[in-house]
mmCIF file of C-alpha atoms in Angstrom:
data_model
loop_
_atom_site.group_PDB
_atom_site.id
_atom_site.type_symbol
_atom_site.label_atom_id
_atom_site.label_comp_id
_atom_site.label_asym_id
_atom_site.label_seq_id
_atom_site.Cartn_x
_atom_site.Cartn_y
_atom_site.Cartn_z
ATOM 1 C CA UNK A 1 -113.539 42.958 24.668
ATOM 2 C CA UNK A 2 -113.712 39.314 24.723
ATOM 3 C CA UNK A 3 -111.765 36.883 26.504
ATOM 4 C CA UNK A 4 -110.262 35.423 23.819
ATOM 5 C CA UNK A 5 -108.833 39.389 22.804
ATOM 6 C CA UNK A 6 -107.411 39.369 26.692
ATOM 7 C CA UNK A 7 -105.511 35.861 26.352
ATOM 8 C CA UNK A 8 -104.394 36.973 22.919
ATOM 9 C CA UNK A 9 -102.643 40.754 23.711
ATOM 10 C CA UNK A 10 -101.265 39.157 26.764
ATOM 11 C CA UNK A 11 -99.486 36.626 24.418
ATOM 12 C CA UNK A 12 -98.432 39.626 22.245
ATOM 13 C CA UNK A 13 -97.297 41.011 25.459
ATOM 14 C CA UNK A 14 -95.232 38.077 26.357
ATOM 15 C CA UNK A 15 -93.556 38.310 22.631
ATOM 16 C CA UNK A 16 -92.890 41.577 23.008
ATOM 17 C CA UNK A 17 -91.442 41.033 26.884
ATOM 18 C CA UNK A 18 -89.455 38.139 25.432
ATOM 19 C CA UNK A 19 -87.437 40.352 22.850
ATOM 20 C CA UNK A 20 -87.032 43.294 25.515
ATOM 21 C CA UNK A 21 -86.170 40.177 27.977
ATOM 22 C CA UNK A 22 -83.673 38.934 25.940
ATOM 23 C CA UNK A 23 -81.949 42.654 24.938
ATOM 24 C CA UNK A 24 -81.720 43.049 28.778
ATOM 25 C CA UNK A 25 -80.136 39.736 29.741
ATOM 26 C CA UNK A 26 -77.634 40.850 27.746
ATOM 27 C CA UNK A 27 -76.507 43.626 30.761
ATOM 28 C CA UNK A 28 -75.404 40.851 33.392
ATOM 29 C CA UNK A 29 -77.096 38.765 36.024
ATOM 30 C CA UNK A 30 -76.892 39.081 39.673
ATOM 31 C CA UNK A 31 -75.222 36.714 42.092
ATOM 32 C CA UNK A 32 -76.631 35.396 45.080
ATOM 33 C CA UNK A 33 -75.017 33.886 48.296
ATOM 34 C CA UNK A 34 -75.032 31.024 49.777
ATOM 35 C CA UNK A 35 -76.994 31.942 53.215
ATOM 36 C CA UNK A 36 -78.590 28.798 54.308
ATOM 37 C CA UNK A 37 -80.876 31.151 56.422
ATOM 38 C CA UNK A 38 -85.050 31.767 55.846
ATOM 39 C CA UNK A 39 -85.662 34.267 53.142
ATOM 40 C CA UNK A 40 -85.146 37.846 53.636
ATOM 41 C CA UNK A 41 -87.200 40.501 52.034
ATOM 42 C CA UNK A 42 -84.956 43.577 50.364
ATOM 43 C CA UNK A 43 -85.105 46.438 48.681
ATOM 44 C CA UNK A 44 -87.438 46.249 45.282
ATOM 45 C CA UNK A 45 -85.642 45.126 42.108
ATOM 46 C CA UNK A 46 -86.752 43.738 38.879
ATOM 47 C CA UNK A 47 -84.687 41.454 35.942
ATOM 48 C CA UNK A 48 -86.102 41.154 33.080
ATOM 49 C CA UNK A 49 -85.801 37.857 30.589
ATOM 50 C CA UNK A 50 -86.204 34.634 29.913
ATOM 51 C CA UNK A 51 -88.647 33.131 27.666
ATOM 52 C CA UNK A 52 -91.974 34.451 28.431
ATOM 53 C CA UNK A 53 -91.042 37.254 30.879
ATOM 54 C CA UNK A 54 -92.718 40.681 31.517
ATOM 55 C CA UNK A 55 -90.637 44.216 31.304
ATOM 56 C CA UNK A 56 -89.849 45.698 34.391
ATOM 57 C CA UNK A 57 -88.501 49.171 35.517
ATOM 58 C CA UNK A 58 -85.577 50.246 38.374
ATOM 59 C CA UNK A 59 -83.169 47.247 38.005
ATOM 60 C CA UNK A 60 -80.974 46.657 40.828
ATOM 61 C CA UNK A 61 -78.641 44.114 42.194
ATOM 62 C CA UNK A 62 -80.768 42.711 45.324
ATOM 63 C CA UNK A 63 -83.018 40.235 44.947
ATOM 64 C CA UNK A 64 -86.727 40.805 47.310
ATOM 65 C CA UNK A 65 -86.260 37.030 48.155
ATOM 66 C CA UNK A 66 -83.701 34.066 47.928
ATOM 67 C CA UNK A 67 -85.094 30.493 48.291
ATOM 68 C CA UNK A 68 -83.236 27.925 48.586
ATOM 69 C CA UNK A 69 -85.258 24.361 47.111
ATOM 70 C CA UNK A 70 -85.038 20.426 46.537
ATOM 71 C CA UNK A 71 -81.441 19.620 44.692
ATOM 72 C CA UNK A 72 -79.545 22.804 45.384
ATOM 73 C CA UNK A 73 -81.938 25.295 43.545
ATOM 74 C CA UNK A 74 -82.183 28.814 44.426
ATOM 75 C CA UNK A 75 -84.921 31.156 43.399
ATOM 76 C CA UNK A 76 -84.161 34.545 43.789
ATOM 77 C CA UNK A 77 -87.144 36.598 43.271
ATOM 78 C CA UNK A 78 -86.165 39.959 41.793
ATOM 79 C CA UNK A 79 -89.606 41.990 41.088
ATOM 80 C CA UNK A 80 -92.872 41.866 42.070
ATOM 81 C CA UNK A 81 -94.921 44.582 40.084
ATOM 82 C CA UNK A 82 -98.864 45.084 39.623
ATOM 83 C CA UNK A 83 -99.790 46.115 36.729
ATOM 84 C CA UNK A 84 -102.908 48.277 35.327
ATOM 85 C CA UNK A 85 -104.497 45.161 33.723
ATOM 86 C CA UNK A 86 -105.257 44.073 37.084
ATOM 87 C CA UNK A 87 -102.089 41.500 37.554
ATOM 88 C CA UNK A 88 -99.378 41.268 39.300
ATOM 89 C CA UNK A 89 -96.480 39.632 37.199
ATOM 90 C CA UNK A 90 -93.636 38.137 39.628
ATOM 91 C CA UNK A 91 -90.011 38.009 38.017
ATOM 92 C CA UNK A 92 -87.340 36.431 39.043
ATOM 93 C CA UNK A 93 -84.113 33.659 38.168
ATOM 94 C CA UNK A 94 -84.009 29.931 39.070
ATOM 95 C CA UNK A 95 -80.562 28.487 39.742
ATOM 96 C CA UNK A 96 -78.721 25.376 40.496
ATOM 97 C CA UNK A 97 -76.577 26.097 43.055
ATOM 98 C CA UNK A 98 -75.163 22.506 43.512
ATOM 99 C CA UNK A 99 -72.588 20.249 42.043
ATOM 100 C CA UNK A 100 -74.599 18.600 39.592
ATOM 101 C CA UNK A 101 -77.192 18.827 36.985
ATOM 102 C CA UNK A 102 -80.459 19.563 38.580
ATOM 103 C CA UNK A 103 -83.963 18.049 37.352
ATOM 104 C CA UNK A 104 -86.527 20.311 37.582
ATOM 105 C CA UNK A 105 -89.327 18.814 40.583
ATOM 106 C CA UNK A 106 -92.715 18.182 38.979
ATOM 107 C CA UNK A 107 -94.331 19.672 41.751
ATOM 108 C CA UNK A 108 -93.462 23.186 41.041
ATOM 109 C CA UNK A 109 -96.464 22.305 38.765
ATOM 110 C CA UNK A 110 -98.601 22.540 41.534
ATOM 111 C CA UNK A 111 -101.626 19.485 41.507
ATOM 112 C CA UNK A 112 -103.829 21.068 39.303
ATOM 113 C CA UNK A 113 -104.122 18.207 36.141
ATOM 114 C CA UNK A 114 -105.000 21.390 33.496
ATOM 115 C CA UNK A 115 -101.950 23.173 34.498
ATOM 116 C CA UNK A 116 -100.121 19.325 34.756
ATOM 117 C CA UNK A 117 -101.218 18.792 31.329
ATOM 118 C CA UNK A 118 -99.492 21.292 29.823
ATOM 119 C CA UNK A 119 -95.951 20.493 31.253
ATOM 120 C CA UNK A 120 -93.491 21.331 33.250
ATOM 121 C CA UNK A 121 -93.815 25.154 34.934
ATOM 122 C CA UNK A 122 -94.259 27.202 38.198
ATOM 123 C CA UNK A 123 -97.788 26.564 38.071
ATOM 124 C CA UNK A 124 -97.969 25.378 41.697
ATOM 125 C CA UNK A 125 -97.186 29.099 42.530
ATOM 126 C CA UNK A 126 -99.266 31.240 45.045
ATOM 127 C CA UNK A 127 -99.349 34.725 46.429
ATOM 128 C CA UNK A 128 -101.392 34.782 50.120
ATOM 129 C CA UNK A 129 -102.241 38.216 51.336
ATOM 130 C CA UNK A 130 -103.003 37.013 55.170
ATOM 131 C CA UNK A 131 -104.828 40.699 55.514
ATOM 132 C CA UNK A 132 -107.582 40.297 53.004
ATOM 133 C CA UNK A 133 -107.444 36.231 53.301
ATOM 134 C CA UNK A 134 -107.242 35.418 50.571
ATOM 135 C CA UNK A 135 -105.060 33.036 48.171
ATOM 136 C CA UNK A 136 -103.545 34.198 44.809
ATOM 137 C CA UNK A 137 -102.827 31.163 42.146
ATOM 138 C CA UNK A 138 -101.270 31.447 38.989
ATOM 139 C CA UNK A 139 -103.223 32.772 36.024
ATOM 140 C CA UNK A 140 -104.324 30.720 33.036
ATOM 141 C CA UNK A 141 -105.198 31.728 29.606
ATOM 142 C CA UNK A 142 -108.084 30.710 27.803
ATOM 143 C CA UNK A 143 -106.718 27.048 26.859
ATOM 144 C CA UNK A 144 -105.736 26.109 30.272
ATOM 145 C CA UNK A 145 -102.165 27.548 29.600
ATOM 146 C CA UNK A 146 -100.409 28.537 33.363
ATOM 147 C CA UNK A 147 -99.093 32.337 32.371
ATOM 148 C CA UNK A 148 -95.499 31.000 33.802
ATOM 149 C CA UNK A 149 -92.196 30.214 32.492
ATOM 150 C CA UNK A 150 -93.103 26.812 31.297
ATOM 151 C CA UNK A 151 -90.767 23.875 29.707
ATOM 152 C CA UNK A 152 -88.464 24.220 32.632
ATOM 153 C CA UNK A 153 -85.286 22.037 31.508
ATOM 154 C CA UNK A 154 -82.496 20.474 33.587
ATOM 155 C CA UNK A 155 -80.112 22.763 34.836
ATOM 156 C CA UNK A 156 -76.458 22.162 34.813
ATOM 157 C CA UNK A 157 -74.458 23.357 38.310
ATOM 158 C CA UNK A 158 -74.170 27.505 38.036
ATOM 159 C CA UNK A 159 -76.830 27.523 35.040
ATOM 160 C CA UNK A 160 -79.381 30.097 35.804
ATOM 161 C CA UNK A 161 -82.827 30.314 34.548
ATOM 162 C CA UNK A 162 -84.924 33.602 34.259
ATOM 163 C CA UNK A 163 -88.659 32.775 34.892
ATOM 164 C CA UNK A 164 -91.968 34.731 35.418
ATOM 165 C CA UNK A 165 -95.208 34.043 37.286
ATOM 166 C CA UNK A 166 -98.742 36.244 36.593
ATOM 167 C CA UNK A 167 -101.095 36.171 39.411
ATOM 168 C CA UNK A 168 -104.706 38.161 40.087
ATOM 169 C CA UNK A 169 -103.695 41.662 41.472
ATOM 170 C CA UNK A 170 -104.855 42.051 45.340
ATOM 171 C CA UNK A 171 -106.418 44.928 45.935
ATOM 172 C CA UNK A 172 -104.390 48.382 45.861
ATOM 173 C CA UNK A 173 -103.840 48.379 49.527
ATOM 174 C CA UNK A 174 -102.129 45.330 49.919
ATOM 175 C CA UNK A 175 -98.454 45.798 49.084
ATOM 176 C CA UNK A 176 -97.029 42.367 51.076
ATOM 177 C CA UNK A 177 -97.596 38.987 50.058
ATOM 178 C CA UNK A 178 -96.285 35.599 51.081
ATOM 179 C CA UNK A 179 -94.973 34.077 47.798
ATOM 180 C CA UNK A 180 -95.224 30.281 48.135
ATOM 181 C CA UNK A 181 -93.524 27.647 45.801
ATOM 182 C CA UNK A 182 -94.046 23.372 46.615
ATOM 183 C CA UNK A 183 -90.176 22.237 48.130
ATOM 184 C CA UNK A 184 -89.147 26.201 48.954
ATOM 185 C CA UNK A 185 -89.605 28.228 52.400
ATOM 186 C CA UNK A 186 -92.332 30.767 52.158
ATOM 187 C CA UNK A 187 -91.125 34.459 51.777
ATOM 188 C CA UNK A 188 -92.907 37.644 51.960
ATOM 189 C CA UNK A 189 -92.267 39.537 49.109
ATOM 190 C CA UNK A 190 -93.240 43.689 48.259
ATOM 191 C CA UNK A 191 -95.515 44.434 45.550
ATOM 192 C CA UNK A 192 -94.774 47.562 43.934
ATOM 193 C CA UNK A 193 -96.397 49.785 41.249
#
């Protein structure tokens, strides 16, 4: 199987999670609060939609981490699930929680000038598992492409944003990761499946 077959069914795979994304939207978001405190891990959930985001199973109403970032954005991660092709695809919603319309920081990009290149996303995304050592950064497919919600647009105040992130899966042991995002608080998040 070449590489070029891998970056190609996982684009099928984000079609296909984009219809299914979309279908489930349709059932409701969740609300989040407006705790100014460090973020919390919870119970595992998953929401699935958005433009470019993966299926996930057991939907519930608590999100495995709320961040609160620059310009009264809030990123509540909702699922964090490894799958067999050796990734771990991180779902969740970005949403402006302030008064006004919020830009979208270029440095959720991260400082890589591929990733950079190909505009605005959560590129600068990482997953550290502090057992094995080792730092997680956001896929790419085989033209540079971060596998992340990308094209981020301004938010107006309440608008909420689903959004994905596909990392390399640590190995089957680790189940806890510290999900970092450039202008949000680190949170550890659970990996399941």
């Amino acid at each position: 199987m070449s590489v070029r077959f891998t970056a190609n069914v996982r684009r099928g795979m984000i079609a296909w999670a984009l219809a299914a994304g979309m279908a489930a939207g349709a059932v409701g978001c969740s609300g989040g609060g407006d705790d100014a405190k460090k973020p919390e891990t919870s119970t595992s959930t998953s929401k699935s939609s958005g433009s470019q985001a993966s299926p996930q199973e057991g939907q519930s109403a608590d999100p495995l981490a709320e961040l609160k970032g620059p310009g009264g954005l809030l990123l509540q991660i909702t699922s964090a699930k490894r799958d067999s092709g050796g990734f771990v695809t991180v779902n969740g919603n970005l949403k402006n929680d302030g008064g006004s319309t919020a830009v979208i920081p270029s440095n959720l990009s991260g400082n890589e000038t591929e990733i950079i290149r190909n505009g605005s996303s959560l590129g600068g995304a990482t997953l550290i598992d502090s057992k094995g050592r080792k730092r997680y950064y956001v896929l790419r497919d085989t033209d540079g492409r971060p596998l992340t919600t990308t094209g981020l647009p301004a938010l107006k105040s309440g608008e909420t944003l689903p959004v994905f992130m596909q990392f390399p899966s640590p190995p089957p042991t680790t189940n806890q990761v510290e999900f970092q995002l450039p202008g949000f608080p680190s949170a550890t998040i659970e990996i399941s499946g």
